[in-house]
């Protein structure tokens, strides 16, 4: 498995690196070569740890991607590794993250190795961003140059995580508004939702679609009947922590099947299916879903561009710090 996974991902690196050149916008204050002289071991170290973690559990690629997303959406300064900070008032224990966000141990292991070879050089925020990119790549997704030079925040923001992170229960218009608050547009909403082509979700996040959906409907009418029946069996009598693949077609492969599923009413979360089926989705996002369902390279290119855009609101210069331990401020 190790060799086949590595060479599969390397082939996409070669394909997408040329496509990505057409998609990149402003790089702001960040640069892909930020640690070229100060910590040349960075890329190999992160790659090795992510690869090993995904070899043990393929889902970890999706978890690292989600960790980056949930970090960037909180605080005005964006991707600052605030999600990694321990403490009861930390972002880890915000409602969108509790019993949900994973991958902290992988980041810890990467940081420990980097501190032994280039101490107090690489920020935890940059580690999270780079680990997420390898999670995508090793799942079969596009390669993109991760822009580096972030610094780590000093405080977490639990209330900001509770209010700022998009919820699977929200209408599409509300999700678009939350993306706009961090300078991401409607295209970014649809593209970054495509990250749900890998990973899993707990029953607690979609069981509202399976029974007592509305005054007139027991089950969400935009959910495929066969999938609804299967999910009802999965979630029956549980505590809500049972999980289902977000992409029921190819759960471990980063591809455009997520969008194809939406055309078949097989989106797991309301926020997923709403991109295609809700009234606001029909008006604002349905056409993009159809486009990406038909053209995987178009999706890959735009996904890479949106990831760079999302990660480009960092702490830089004299702001923040380089944490020695990602779980605590220095």
Coordinates of C-alpha atoms in Angstrom, one line a residue, residues 200-324:
X200 CA -16.6 11.1 8.2
X201 CA -19.4 12.8 10.2
X202 CA -21.2 11.8 13.4
X203 CA -24.8 10.9 13.4
X204 CA -25.5 13.9 15.6
X205 CA -24.7 16.1 12.6
X206 CA -27.2 14.5 10.2
X207 CA -29.8 12.6 12.3
X208 CA -32.2 15.5 12.1
X209 CA -32.7 14.5 8.5
X210 CA -33.7 11.0 9.3
X211 CA -36.9 11.4 11.5
X212 CA -39.3 14.2 12.5
X213 CA -37.8 16.3 9.8
X214 CA -40.8 18.7 9.5
X215 CA -44.5 18.9 10.2
X216 CA -45.2 17.3 6.9
X217 CA -42.1 15.1 6.3
X218 CA -40.6 12.4 8.5
X219 CA -37.4 12.2 6.4
X220 CA -35.7 15.0 4.6
X221 CA -37.2 14.8 1.1
X222 CA -33.8 15.9 -0.4
X223 CA -32.2 12.7 1.0
X224 CA -32.1 9.6 -1.2
X225 CA -34.5 7.1 0.3
X226 CA -32.1 4.2 0.2
X227 CA -29.3 6.2 1.9
X228 CA -31.8 7.4 4.5
X229 CA -32.7 3.9 5.4
X230 CA -29.1 2.9 5.7
X231 CA -28.3 5.9 7.9
X232 CA -31.4 5.2 10.1
X233 CA -30.0 1.7 10.8
X234 CA -26.6 3.1 11.6
X235 CA -27.8 5.8 14.0
X236 CA -30.6 3.9 15.7
X237 CA -30.3 3.7 19.5
X238 CA -26.8 5.2 19.5
X239 CA -25.4 8.2 21.3
X240 CA -24.9 10.2 18.2
X241 CA -21.2 9.5 17.9
X242 CA -21.5 6.7 15.3
X243 CA -20.0 7.9 12.0
X244 CA -20.7 7.7 8.3
X245 CA -18.5 8.6 5.4
X246 CA -19.3 12.0 4.0
X247 CA -18.8 10.7 0.5
X248 CA -20.8 7.5 0.3
X249 CA -19.3 6.6 -3.1
X250 CA -15.5 6.8 -2.7
X251 CA -15.0 7.7 1.0
X252 CA -11.2 7.6 1.1
X253 CA -10.5 9.1 -2.3
X254 CA -10.1 12.9 -2.9
X255 CA -12.2 13.2 -6.1
X256 CA -15.3 14.9 -7.4
X257 CA -17.7 12.2 -6.4
X258 CA -18.9 14.5 -3.6
X259 CA -20.6 16.7 -6.2
X260 CA -21.9 13.7 -8.2
X261 CA -23.5 12.5 -5.0
X262 CA -25.3 15.8 -4.5
X263 CA -26.9 15.4 -8.0
X264 CA -28.3 12.1 -6.7
X265 CA -29.5 13.5 -3.4
X266 CA -26.7 11.6 -1.5
X267 CA -25.2 14.5 0.3
X268 CA -24.8 13.5 4.0
X269 CA -25.2 16.8 5.7
X270 CA -27.9 19.4 5.1
X271 CA -25.3 21.9 4.3
X272 CA -23.9 19.6 1.6
X273 CA -27.2 18.8 -0.1
X274 CA -28.4 22.3 0.3
X275 CA -25.7 23.5 -2.2
X276 CA -27.7 21.7 -4.9
X277 CA -31.3 21.3 -3.6
X278 CA -32.2 24.2 -1.3
X279 CA -34.0 27.3 -2.8
X280 CA -30.9 29.5 -2.0
X281 CA -28.6 26.7 -3.4
X282 CA -30.6 26.5 -6.6
X283 CA -30.2 30.3 -7.0
X284 CA -26.5 30.7 -5.9
X285 CA -24.5 27.4 -5.9
X286 CA -26.2 24.7 -7.9
X287 CA -24.5 25.6 -11.2
X288 CA -21.1 25.3 -9.6
X289 CA -22.0 21.9 -8.1
X290 CA -22.9 20.7 -11.6
X291 CA -19.7 22.1 -13.1
X292 CA -17.4 20.4 -10.5
X293 CA -19.4 17.1 -10.9
X294 CA -18.5 17.1 -14.6
X295 CA -14.8 18.2 -14.4
X296 CA -12.5 16.9 -11.7
X297 CA -9.5 18.9 -12.8
X298 CA -11.5 22.1 -12.7
X299 CA -12.4 21.2 -9.1
X300 CA -8.9 20.3 -8.2
X301 CA -7.5 23.6 -9.6
X302 CA -10.1 25.7 -7.8
X303 CA -9.7 23.7 -4.6
X304 CA -6.0 24.4 -4.5
X305 CA -6.6 28.1 -5.2
X306 CA -9.2 28.4 -2.5
X307 CA -7.0 26.6 0.1
X308 CA -4.2 29.1 -0.5
X309 CA -6.7 31.9 -0.3
X310 CA -8.1 30.6 3.0
X311 CA -4.7 30.2 4.5
X312 CA -3.5 33.7 3.5
X313 CA -4.8 35.6 6.5
X314 CA -1.9 34.9 9.0
X315 CA -0.1 36.4 11.8
X316 CA 3.2 37.6 10.4
X317 CA 6.1 40.0 11.1
X318 CA 6.3 40.9 14.8
X319 CA 2.8 39.6 15.7
X320 CA 2.4 36.3 17.6
X321 CA 5.3 33.9 18.3
X322 CA 6.8 30.6 17.4
X323 CA 5.5 28.2 20.0
X324 CA 7.9 25.6 21.4

